[in-house]
Coordinates of C-alpha atoms and ligand atoms in Angstrom, one line a residue:
M1 CA -0.1 -0.5 0.0
N2 CA 1.3 3.6 -0.3
Y3 CA 1.8 5.8 2.2
L4 CA 0.2 8.4 0.6
K5 CA -3.0 6.3 0.2
L6 CA -2.7 5.8 4.4
T7 CA -2.6 9.6 4.7
E8 CA -5.5 10.3 2.8
Y9 CA -7.4 7.8 6.0
Y10 CA -5.2 9.4 8.3
E11 CA -6.7 13.0 7.1
L12 CA -10.3 11.8 6.8
L13 CA -10.2 9.8 10.5
E14 CA -8.5 13.3 11.9
K15 CA -11.2 15.5 10.2
T16 CA -14.3 13.8 12.4
S17 CA -14.5 13.2 16.0
K18 CA -17.4 10.9 15.7
R19 CA -16.1 7.4 17.3
L20 CA -18.4 5.3 14.4
E21 CA -17.5 7.7 11.5
K22 CA -13.9 6.8 12.2
T23 CA -14.9 2.7 12.4
H24 CA -16.6 3.4 9.3
I25 CA -13.2 4.8 7.9
L26 CA -11.0 2.2 9.4
S27 CA -13.1 -0.8 8.2
E28 CA -12.7 0.4 4.6
L29 CA -9.0 0.6 4.6
L30 CA -8.7 -2.6 6.1
K31 CA -10.6 -4.0 3.7
Q32 CA -8.0 -3.7 1.5
T33 CA -5.2 -4.5 3.5
K34 CA -3.3 -7.6 3.0
S35 CA -2.1 -9.8 5.1
E36 CA 1.7 -9.1 4.8
E37 CA 1.1 -5.0 5.1
V38 CA -0.7 -5.7 8.2
E39 CA 2.0 -5.6 11.1
P40 CA 3.3 -2.5 10.1
L41 CA -0.4 -0.8 9.1
I42 CA -1.9 -1.7 12.7
N43 CA 1.5 -0.7 14.3
L44 CA 1.5 2.7 12.0
L45 CA -2.2 3.7 13.2
K46 CA -1.2 3.3 16.5
G47 CA 1.0 6.0 16.2
S48 CA 4.4 3.8 16.1
V49 CA 6.6 1.5 14.4
F50 CA 6.6 -1.2 17.5
P51 CA 4.3 -3.0 19.4
P52 CA 3.7 -1.5 22.4
W53 CA 5.4 -3.9 24.7
D54 CA 8.5 -3.4 22.9
E55 CA 11.4 -2.4 24.7
R56 CA 12.6 -0.7 21.3
K57 CA 11.3 3.4 20.9
I58 CA 11.0 6.2 18.4
G59 CA 12.7 8.4 20.2
I60 CA 13.2 11.3 18.4
S61 CA 12.9 14.4 20.0
E62 CA 11.5 17.7 19.0
K63 CA 14.5 19.8 19.3
L64 CA 16.3 16.7 16.5
V65 CA 12.6 16.6 14.4
I66 CA 13.7 20.6 13.9
K67 CA 16.8 20.3 12.9
A68 CA 15.8 17.9 10.3
L69 CA 13.3 20.2 9.0
A70 CA 15.7 23.0 9.0
T71 CA 18.5 21.3 6.8
S72 CA 15.4 19.7 4.5
S73 CA 14.1 23.5 4.0
G74 CA 17.0 25.8 4.3
V75 CA 14.4 27.7 6.9
S76 CA 16.5 28.6 10.3
S77 CA 15.7 26.7 13.4
E78 CA 14.1 29.7 15.5
K79 CA 12.0 30.5 12.1
I80 CA 10.5 26.7 12.4
E81 CA 10.2 27.3 16.0
K82 CA 8.4 30.3 16.3
N83 CA 5.8 28.7 13.4
W84 CA 5.3 25.6 15.8
A85 CA 4.4 28.1 19.2
K86 CA 1.8 29.4 16.4
I87 CA 0.6 26.3 15.0
G88 CA 1.2 23.9 18.0
D89 CA 1.7 21.0 15.4
L90 CA 5.2 19.9 13.9
G91 CA 4.0 18.2 11.7
E92 CA 1.5 20.7 9.8
V93 CA 4.7 23.0 10.5
A94 CA 6.4 20.3 8.3
E95 CA 3.8 19.9 5.4
E96 CA 3.9 23.9 5.4
L97 CA 7.9 24.9 4.9
L98 CA 8.1 22.1 2.4
S99 CA 4.9 22.2 0.1
N100 CA 6.3 25.3 -1.5
K101 CA 9.6 23.5 -2.5
K102 CA 7.6 20.0 -3.6
Q103 CA 5.7 21.8 -6.3
Q104 CA 8.5 21.1 -8.4
T105 CA 9.6 17.5 -7.7
L106 CA 6.4 16.2 -7.4
F107 CA 6.2 14.9 -10.5
S108 CA 9.0 12.7 -10.5
R109 CA 8.7 11.7 -7.0
K110 CA 8.5 7.9 -6.9
N111 CA 5.6 6.6 -4.5
L112 CA 6.5 6.1 -0.7
E113 CA 5.2 2.4 0.1
I114 CA 4.2 2.4 3.9
S115 CA 7.0 -0.4 4.3
I116 CA 9.4 1.8 3.4
V117 CA 8.6 4.5 5.9
Y118 CA 7.4 2.0 8.7
N119 CA 11.5 0.3 8.1
Q120 CA 13.3 3.9 7.7
I121 CA 11.3 4.7 11.3
R122 CA 12.2 1.7 12.8
K123 CA 16.1 2.3 11.6
I124 CA 16.6 5.4 13.3
A125 CA 15.0 4.0 16.4
S126 CA 17.6 1.1 16.3
L127 CA 20.7 3.5 15.6
V128 CA 23.2 3.8 18.6
G129 CA 26.2 5.2 19.4
E130 CA 28.8 7.8 17.8
G131 CA 27.4 10.0 15.2
T132 CA 23.8 8.7 15.9
V133 CA 22.4 12.5 15.7
S134 CA 23.6 13.3 12.4
K135 CA 22.7 9.8 10.8
K136 CA 19.0 10.2 12.4
I137 CA 18.8 13.7 10.7
G138 CA 20.0 12.2 7.8
I139 CA 17.5 9.5 7.3
I140 CA 14.5 12.2 8.4
C141 CA 16.0 14.5 5.4
E142 CA 16.1 11.1 2.6
L143 CA 12.6 10.1 3.8
L144 CA 11.2 13.9 3.6
A145 CA 13.0 14.1 0.5
A146 CA 10.4 11.4 -1.2
A147 CA 7.4 12.2 0.3
H148 CA 4.4 14.6 -0.5
P149 CA 3.4 17.1 1.7
Q150 CA 0.6 15.3 2.7
E151 CA 2.7 12.7 4.0
V152 CA 5.5 14.5 5.4
K153 CA 2.4 15.8 7.5
F154 CA 2.0 12.5 9.1
I155 CA 5.7 11.2 9.0
I156 CA 6.8 13.8 11.3
R157 CA 3.8 13.1 13.8
T158 CA 4.9 9.7 13.5
L159 CA 8.4 10.0 14.4
L160 CA 7.4 12.5 17.0
E161 CA 4.5 9.6 18.6
D162 CA 1.8 11.8 18.0
L163 CA -0.2 11.0 15.1
R164 CA -3.6 12.5 16.7
I165 CA -6.3 10.6 14.3
G166 CA -7.9 9.8 17.3
I167 CA -7.9 5.8 17.0
G168 CA -8.1 4.4 20.3
E169 CA -8.3 0.2 20.8
G170 CA -12.1 0.2 21.2
T171 CA -12.3 1.7 17.5
L172 CA -9.7 -0.7 15.9
R173 CA -11.4 -3.9 17.2
D174 CA -14.8 -2.7 15.8
A175 CA -13.3 -1.7 12.7
I176 CA -11.6 -5.5 12.4
V177 CA -14.7 -6.7 12.9
W178 CA -16.6 -4.6 10.6
S179 CA -14.1 -5.0 7.9
F180 CA -14.2 -8.7 8.5
F181 CA -18.0 -9.9 9.6
G182 CA -20.3 -6.4 8.3
E183 CA -21.3 -8.1 4.9
K184 CA -22.3 -11.4 6.7
L185 CA -24.1 -9.8 9.4
H186 CA -25.5 -7.1 6.7
L187 CA -24.0 -4.1 8.9
S188 CA -24.5 -0.9 7.3
Y189 CA -23.2 2.8 8.0
D190 CA -24.8 5.7 7.7
P191 CA -22.6 8.8 7.1
K192 CA -25.7 11.5 6.9
T193 CA -26.9 10.1 10.4
N194 CA -23.7 8.3 11.7
E195 CA -26.1 5.2 12.7
V196 CA -25.0 2.0 12.3
K197 CA -27.8 -0.7 11.8
I198 CA -27.6 -4.7 12.3
P199 CA -30.7 -6.8 11.5
E200 CA -32.2 -7.8 15.0
G201 CA -31.3 -11.4 14.5
N202 CA -27.5 -10.7 14.1
R203 CA -27.3 -8.5 17.1
E204 CA -26.3 -11.3 19.5
E205 CA -24.0 -12.6 17.0
F206 CA -21.9 -9.3 16.2
E207 CA -21.8 -8.9 20.1
K208 CA -20.1 -12.4 20.8
I209 CA -17.6 -11.7 17.3
L210 CA -17.0 -8.6 19.7
D211 CA -16.6 -9.6 22.4
E212 CA -14.1 -12.9 21.5
V213 CA -12.2 -10.2 19.2
Q214 CA -11.5 -8.7 22.4
Q215 CA -10.7 -11.3 24.6
A216 CA -8.1 -12.3 21.6
Y217 CA -6.5 -8.9 21.4
D218 CA -6.6 -9.2 25.8
L219 CA -4.3 -12.2 25.9
T220 CA -2.2 -11.2 22.5
N221 CA -1.8 -7.5 22.8
D222 CA -1.7 -7.7 19.2
F223 CA -4.2 -6.7 16.7
A224 CA -2.0 -7.6 13.8
E225 CA -2.1 -11.4 15.0
V226 CA -5.8 -11.2 15.3
F227 CA -6.4 -10.0 11.8
I228 CA -3.8 -12.8 10.3
I229 CA -6.0 -15.5 12.2
L230 CA -8.9 -13.7 11.1
S231 CA -8.2 -13.7 7.7
K232 CA -6.4 -17.1 7.5
R233 CA -8.9 -19.1 9.7
G234 CA -12.1 -17.0 10.0
F235 CA -13.7 -16.7 13.2
T236 CA -13.3 -20.1 14.5
G237 CA -9.4 -19.6 14.4
L238 CA -10.0 -17.3 17.5
E239 CA -10.2 -19.9 19.8
K240 CA -6.6 -21.0 19.3
I241 CA -5.1 -18.1 20.6
S242 CA -4.2 -18.4 23.8
L243 CA -1.6 -16.4 26.1
K244 CA 1.8 -16.8 25.3
V245 CA 4.4 -16.7 27.7
G246 CA 6.6 -13.8 27.2
R247 CA 4.8 -11.5 25.6
P248 CA 2.5 -9.6 28.4
L249 CA -1.2 -10.2 28.2
N250 CA -3.6 -7.0 29.4
V251 CA -4.4 -7.9 33.0
M252 CA -7.6 -8.6 34.8
L253 CA -9.3 -5.4 36.6
A254 CA -11.6 -4.7 39.3
I255 CA -14.9 -2.8 40.1
K256 CA -14.9 -0.7 42.7
A257 CA -17.4 -2.0 45.4
E258 CA -19.1 1.0 47.9
S259 CA -19.7 -1.8 50.9
T260 CA -18.4 -5.2 52.0
T261 CA -22.8 -5.9 51.8
E262 CA -22.1 -4.8 47.9
A263 CA -19.1 -7.3 46.8
A264 CA -20.8 -10.3 48.7
E265 CA -23.9 -9.5 46.6
A266 CA -22.1 -9.2 43.5
L267 CA -19.5 -12.2 44.2
G268 CA -21.4 -14.7 46.2
L269 CA -20.1 -16.1 49.3
P270 CA -17.7 -17.5 50.0
C271 CA -15.2 -15.2 48.4
L272 CA -11.7 -14.7 48.3
C273 CA -10.5 -11.5 50.1
E274 CA -6.8 -10.4 49.8
H275 CA -5.0 -7.1 51.2
K276 CA -4.6 -4.4 48.7
L277 CA -1.5 -3.3 48.7
D278 CA -0.1 -0.1 47.0
G279 CA 2.4 -0.9 45.1
F280 CA 3.5 -1.6 40.9
R281 CA 1.9 -4.2 39.5
V282 CA 3.7 -6.0 37.3
Q283 CA 3.3 -9.4 35.2
I284 CA 6.6 -12.1 35.8
H285 CA 7.2 -14.6 32.8
N286 CA 9.8 -16.8 32.7
D287 CA 9.5 -18.6 29.6
G288 CA 12.1 -21.1 30.6
K289 CA 15.1 -19.5 29.3
E290 CA 14.6 -15.7 30.6
I291 CA 12.5 -13.8 33.1
K292 CA 10.9 -10.9 32.3
L293 CA 9.0 -8.2 34.1
Y294 CA 6.2 -6.1 32.6
S295 CA 4.5 -2.8 33.8
R296 CA 0.6 -2.7 33.6
R297 CA 1.0 -0.5 30.8
L298 CA 3.5 -3.8 28.8
E299 CA 6.8 -1.6 29.8
N300 CA 9.7 -4.4 30.2
L301 CA 10.8 -3.3 33.6
T302 CA 13.1 -6.1 33.8
H303 CA 16.2 -3.9 34.3
P304 CA 15.6 -1.5 36.9
F305 CA 14.3 -4.7 39.0
K306 CA 17.1 -6.8 38.2
E307 CA 17.9 -7.6 41.6
L308 CA 14.6 -10.0 41.9
L309 CA 15.7 -12.1 39.2
S310 CA 17.7 -14.3 41.4
V311 CA 14.5 -14.7 44.0
L312 CA 12.3 -15.6 41.2
K313 CA 15.1 -18.0 40.4
D314 CA 15.0 -19.6 43.6
S315 CA 11.6 -19.2 45.0
V316 CA 9.1 -19.9 41.8
K317 CA 9.0 -24.1 41.7
A318 CA 8.3 -24.0 37.7
K319 CA 9.9 -24.3 34.2
S320 CA 8.2 -22.2 32.8
Y321 CA 5.7 -19.3 34.3
I322 CA 3.1 -16.3 34.3
L323 CA 2.6 -14.6 37.8
D324 CA 0.4 -11.4 38.2
A325 CA 1.6 -9.5 41.3
E326 CA 2.4 -6.2 43.0
I327 CA 6.1 -5.0 43.7
V328 CA 5.8 -3.1 47.4
G329 CA 8.4 -1.3 48.6
Y330 CA 9.6 -1.0 51.9
D331 CA 11.4 0.9 54.5
P332 CA 15.1 -1.2 54.9
K333 CA 15.0 -0.2 58.6
T334 CA 11.6 -0.9 59.6
K335 CA 10.6 -3.0 57.4
K336 CA 7.3 -1.0 56.9
Y337 CA 5.9 -0.7 53.6
L338 CA 6.2 2.4 51.8
A339 CA 3.5 4.1 49.7
F340 CA 3.8 3.8 45.5
Q341 CA 5.0 7.4 45.4
D342 CA 7.7 6.0 47.6
I343 CA 9.1 3.2 45.2
S344 CA 8.1 4.7 41.7
Q345 CA 11.5 6.5 41.2
R346 CA 13.0 3.3 40.7
I347 CA 10.7 2.6 37.6
K348 CA 12.4 4.4 35.4
R349 CA 16.2 3.9 36.7
K350 CA 18.4 3.0 34.3
Y351 CA 21.8 3.4 36.9
D352 CA 23.1 2.5 40.0
I353 CA 20.4 0.1 40.1
E354 CA 22.0 -1.9 42.9
K355 CA 22.6 1.6 44.9
L356 CA 18.5 2.0 44.7
A357 CA 17.8 -1.5 45.3
K358 CA 19.0 -1.2 48.6
K359 CA 18.3 1.8 49.4
I360 CA 14.4 1.4 48.7
P361 CA 14.2 -2.8 48.9
V362 CA 10.6 -4.3 46.9
E363 CA 9.5 -7.0 47.8
I364 CA 7.2 -9.6 45.0
N365 CA 3.6 -9.8 46.5
V366 CA 2.0 -12.7 43.8
F367 CA -1.7 -12.7 44.0
D368 CA -2.0 -14.9 40.9
I369 CA -0.6 -17.4 38.5
L370 CA -1.9 -17.7 34.6
S371 CA 0.4 -20.1 33.1
K372 CA 2.3 -22.6 35.0
D373 CA 4.6 -25.4 32.7
E374 CA 3.4 -24.4 29.5
E375 CA -0.5 -24.7 30.9
D376 CA -3.0 -21.9 30.3
L377 CA -4.2 -21.3 33.6
T378 CA -6.4 -18.4 33.1
V379 CA -9.3 -20.7 32.4
R380 CA -9.5 -22.1 35.9
S381 CA -11.2 -21.1 38.6
Q382 CA -10.0 -18.4 41.0
K383 CA -10.0 -21.1 43.8
E384 CA -7.7 -23.3 41.3
R385 CA -5.3 -21.0 40.8
R386 CA -4.6 -19.9 44.4
S387 CA -4.3 -23.3 45.4
I388 CA -1.7 -24.0 42.7
L389 CA 0.1 -20.7 43.5
E390 CA 0.3 -21.6 47.1
K391 CA 2.2 -24.9 45.8
T392 CA 4.6 -22.9 43.4
I393 CA 5.9 -19.9 45.2
K394 CA 8.9 -20.9 48.0
E395 CA 7.8 -17.4 50.8
K396 CA 10.9 -15.4 52.1
K397 CA 9.9 -12.8 53.8
G398 CA 11.2 -8.9 52.1
K399 CA 11.8 -10.7 48.9
I400 CA 8.9 -12.9 47.5
C401 CA 5.2 -13.8 49.3
I402 CA 1.7 -14.8 48.4
T403 CA -0.6 -11.8 49.0
E404 CA -2.0 -12.4 52.2
G405 CA -6.0 -13.7 52.0
I406 CA -8.6 -15.4 53.4
V407 CA -11.3 -17.2 52.0
A408 CA -14.7 -15.2 53.7
E409 CA -17.9 -17.4 54.5
T410 CA -19.8 -14.3 55.7
T411 CA -20.1 -10.4 55.1
Q412 CA -18.7 -10.2 59.0
D413 CA -15.6 -11.8 57.7
I414 CA -15.3 -9.5 54.8
E415 CA -16.1 -6.7 57.0
D416 CA -13.5 -8.0 59.7
F417 CA -11.0 -8.5 57.3
Y418 CA -11.2 -5.2 55.4
K419 CA -11.1 -3.2 59.1
K420 CA -7.7 -5.0 60.4
A421 CA -6.2 -4.2 56.6
I422 CA -7.2 -0.4 57.1
T423 CA -6.0 -0.4 60.9
F424 CA -3.2 -1.9 59.6
G425 CA -2.3 1.4 57.4
L426 CA -3.0 -0.9 53.9
E427 CA -4.9 0.7 51.2
G428 CA -8.0 -1.4 50.9
I429 CA -9.2 -5.2 50.0
M430 CA -9.6 -7.1 47.3
I431 CA -12.4 -9.4 47.2
K432 CA -12.6 -11.5 44.5
N433 CA -15.1 -15.0 43.5
L434 CA -13.6 -18.3 43.4
E435 CA -15.4 -19.8 40.8
K436 CA -14.3 -17.2 38.0
P437 CA -11.5 -17.5 36.0
Y438 CA -8.5 -15.0 34.9
T439 CA -10.2 -12.6 32.4
A440 CA -7.7 -10.9 30.7
G441 CA -7.7 -6.7 30.5
R442 CA -11.0 -6.9 31.6
K443 CA -13.5 -5.7 34.4
V444 CA -16.0 -8.1 34.1
G445 CA -17.1 -8.4 38.2
G446 CA -15.1 -11.3 39.5
W447 CA -13.0 -8.8 41.4
M448 CA -13.6 -5.9 42.8
K449 CA -11.9 -3.6 45.4
L450 CA -13.0 -1.8 48.5
K451 CA -11.4 1.2 49.8
P452 CA -12.3 3.7 52.1
V453 CA -12.3 6.7 50.2
L454 CA -14.2 8.3 47.4
E455 CA -12.2 6.9 43.9
N456 CA -9.6 8.9 43.0
L457 CA -9.3 9.8 39.7
D458 CA -6.9 9.3 36.8
L459 CA -6.7 12.7 35.0
V460 CA -4.1 14.5 32.3
I461 CA -2.5 17.0 32.4
T462 CA -3.7 19.8 29.6
K463 CA -3.4 23.4 30.4
A464 CA -1.1 24.6 33.4
E465 CA -0.2 28.0 34.8
Y466 CA 3.1 29.5 36.5
G467 CA 3.2 30.4 39.7
T468 CA 3.8 34.1 41.3
G469 CA 6.5 34.9 44.4
K470 CA 8.4 31.6 45.5
R471 CA 6.7 29.6 42.5
A472 CA 8.0 31.9 40.3
G473 CA 8.9 30.2 37.1
V474 CA 7.4 27.4 38.0
L475 CA 4.4 25.6 36.8
S476 CA 2.2 25.3 40.0
S477 CA -1.4 25.0 38.9
Y478 CA -2.4 22.2 36.6
T479 CA -6.0 22.0 34.3
I480 CA -7.0 18.3 34.7
S481 CA -9.0 16.9 32.0
C482 CA -10.5 13.1 32.0
L483 CA -11.6 11.6 28.2
N484 CA -15.1 12.2 26.8
K485 CA -17.3 9.3 26.5
D486 CA -15.8 7.5 23.6
K487 CA -12.6 8.4 24.7
S488 CA -12.3 11.2 21.8
R489 CA -11.7 14.4 23.6
F490 CA -10.6 15.6 26.9
L491 CA -12.5 17.4 29.1
E492 CA -11.8 19.8 31.8
L493 CA -12.7 18.8 35.4
G494 CA -11.0 21.7 37.8
K495 CA -7.5 23.0 38.4
V496 CA -5.0 21.0 41.1
A497 CA -2.4 23.6 43.0
T498 CA -1.9 21.3 46.3
G499 CA -0.2 18.1 47.0
L500 CA 2.8 18.8 45.6
K501 CA 6.0 19.4 47.6
E502 CA 7.6 22.7 47.6
K503 CA 11.1 21.4 47.5
E504 CA 12.4 18.3 45.4
E505 CA 14.3 17.0 48.5
E506 CA 10.7 16.2 50.3
G507 CA 9.5 14.0 47.3
E508 CA 7.1 14.7 44.4
S509 CA 7.3 18.7 44.0
F510 CA 6.2 21.2 41.3
T511 CA 9.9 21.6 40.3
Q512 CA 9.5 18.3 39.1
L513 CA 6.4 18.2 37.5
T514 CA 7.2 21.7 35.6
K515 CA 10.1 19.7 34.4
L516 CA 8.0 16.6 33.0
L517 CA 5.2 19.0 31.5
K518 CA 7.7 21.3 29.7
P519 CA 8.6 19.3 26.8
F520 CA 5.2 19.1 26.1
I521 CA 4.1 22.7 26.2
L522 CA 2.3 23.8 23.0
K523 CA 1.0 26.9 23.1
T524 CA 1.8 30.1 25.8
N525 CA -0.8 32.9 26.5
G526 CA 0.7 34.9 29.6
R527 CA 1.0 33.1 32.4
E528 CA -1.0 30.0 31.3
V529 CA 0.6 26.8 28.6
E530 CA -1.2 24.6 26.8
V531 CA 0.4 20.8 27.1
K532 CA 0.0 18.0 24.8
A533 CA -2.3 15.7 27.2
K534 CA 0.6 13.5 27.9
I535 CA 0.9 13.5 32.1
V536 CA -1.2 11.5 34.1
I537 CA -2.0 11.6 37.7
E538 CA -3.9 10.8 40.7
V539 CA -6.0 13.5 42.0
A540 CA -8.2 12.7 45.2
Y541 CA -11.1 15.3 45.9
E542 CA -13.9 15.8 48.7
E543 CA -16.7 16.3 45.9
I544 CA -17.9 16.3 42.4
Q545 CA -19.9 19.0 41.7
E546 CA -22.1 20.4 39.0
S547 CA -20.1 23.5 36.8
Q548 CA -20.5 26.0 34.5
S549 CA -16.6 26.9 34.5
Y550 CA -15.4 23.0 32.8
S551 CA -16.1 21.9 29.8
S552 CA -17.1 18.7 31.1
G553 CA -19.7 20.3 33.3
Y554 CA -18.2 18.9 36.6
A555 CA -16.0 20.6 38.8
L556 CA -13.9 18.4 41.5
R557 CA -14.0 20.0 44.8
F558 CA -10.4 20.6 46.9
P559 CA -8.8 18.6 44.0
R560 CA -5.6 17.3 45.7
Y561 CA -2.3 15.9 43.8
I562 CA -1.8 12.4 44.8
R563 CA 0.7 11.4 42.5
L564 CA 1.7 10.7 39.2
R565 CA 0.4 7.8 37.2
S566 CA 1.9 8.5 33.8
N567 CA 3.9 5.1 34.3
E568 CA 1.0 3.3 34.8
R569 CA -1.6 4.3 33.0
S570 CA -2.0 5.9 29.5
P571 CA -4.1 9.1 28.8
N572 CA -6.3 6.9 26.8
E573 CA -7.4 4.6 30.1
I574 CA -7.6 7.6 32.3
N575 CA -11.5 7.9 33.8
T576 CA -14.2 9.3 31.4
L577 CA -17.0 11.2 31.8
E578 CA -19.3 8.5 32.4
D579 CA -17.1 7.4 35.9
V580 CA -17.1 11.3 36.8
E581 CA -21.3 11.0 36.3
R582 CA -21.5 7.8 38.4
I583 CA -19.4 8.7 41.1
Y584 CA -21.0 12.1 41.2
R585 CA -24.8 10.1 41.4
K586 CA -23.3 7.7 44.1
Q587 CA -22.8 10.5 46.0
R588 CA -25.5 12.7 45.4
G589 CA -27.8 9.2 46.6
R590 CA -26.2 9.3 50.1
Ligands
AMP1 P1 -6.6 0.5 41.3 O1 -5.4 0.9 40.8 O2 -6.9 1.2 42.6 O3 -7.8 0.2 40.4 O4 -6.5 -1.4 42.1 C1 -6.6 -2.0 41.0 C2 -5.0 -2.1 41.5 O5 -4.4 -3.5 43.0 C3 -4.3 -3.3 40.8 O6 -3.9 -2.5 39.7 C4 -3.3 -3.7 41.3 O7 -2.1 -3.0 40.9 C5 -3.1 -3.7 42.8 N1 -3.4 -4.6 43.5 C6 -2.6 -4.9 44.5 N2 -2.8 -5.9 45.6 C7 -4.0 -6.5 44.6 C8 -4.5 -7.7 44.8 N3 -4.0 -8.9 46.1 N4 -4.9 -8.4 44.0 C9 -5.3 -7.5 42.6 N5 -4.9 -6.4 42.2 C10 -3.8 -5.9 43.2

């Protein structure tokens, strides 16, 4: 496929914010895609050239792109930066810059295949060592010279991993289903009314297919694989998809319970109650050769926690396995558990790992086992998995434990366990249905979490403001936004200006957050800056109120910064307006 053709679809996708229309456009694109093109295409559509769990990242800075643009166009970096500040998108700046120059050469250019763009960007990402910067600039300039202005815009955006076409995983999944099964199920989309019609008799089958495709994706994290299986073996091929040790899956999620009674009713009795620890979720894969640790967001965390490899080798009695666990930090002197914030610095750490591991030791708290010696255990019940887990782990205090849990026979048992956990200073408890399998990636009701306060929200920072007085020069007030219902836009919910420390040495500080935000500044209006929606934070608050001041229609009362969540949640995974409305209704009913 020509890259130009792909960019025509990008343009269409960018122009609409309607999820159904996006799904339709994407499904038309996928219908024309050959199996061998699907891997580059899916990664490109997701705004990258690597799947999310791949250790490789494009890693190109805006500064480097500006240099490459200056070289390609002959326009100074300063002028490009000015244009960028005005337009707010380097892709559009590049399109405009190079379009005049292109007029002359356009007819002589060869067609750029998507595979060329894909492979060249991969090549840039793999360059290391001396002279890397100029080599990278060289490849970017070559690509730009061969590209049509519209291609230029999207090449630049891809290099910066900021494609701006608003495609979430749900849209991609739906588009795959529409493209493979739309005709068979007589699905039709009307662009005038933005409506999808499916004959009533086909609806159940449609829902079933959607569910199976989602399940296949949650187990593989790979739409390209799902697509290829569907094109080669059809719907029945999906049954063969199973988790693979070594490739991270989407972990199971929990629904919030408001009370022990609600949990007991929803999950049934007896049920499993476990401590909910405030650490860092990891899935641990051992394929018999190598052990790897992945975060919830599928980042490879093996290196920053490499001291755990020997612990795992000694304590897990299986040749191969996948474990689901929480890594919790503790004070080496008092042995007391630390809050997540205190170990967050370990996650991004590249150097001096040993030193930091001594200063902030961590314990692996394992609560589930998903695969053992090549057997997929996700289909087994919670009760069986816990029992297999207990036979597999040799506990060693301070290194590796099985998360403390009991089987509660009555609501009172849950209540007692919960009270003890809170008194002990833990975040809360997890309550689990003993009969349910492990449902990757989903909140389908097998697990519930119970915490004492109103659920904190994970929100993204979309604007910030420079402070005055002792906070001059520091971004110290942050406009926080949630996602709208179809996850295509961010909606403001209020401003956070408390919860951070004044001094860096005291913990997460205004200065630190300022450093994180600065590279993402898009526009400056006096003291206020607009930032790219990248930095996700957890926010606590007293109440949700209706409000005309913010685009969501709601405002958080007394919002307070709790911690940085960018390591665990992408902006696409934050709370939605639906969550806000749900909490709003609940609190009003109290
Ligand atoms: P939350 O982040 O508040 O939505 O709560 C879910 C998180 O709790 C999971 O992603 C885990 O990181 C963490 N967690 C702590 N203890 C457990 C446990 N026993 N079972 C499952 N998840 C747990």
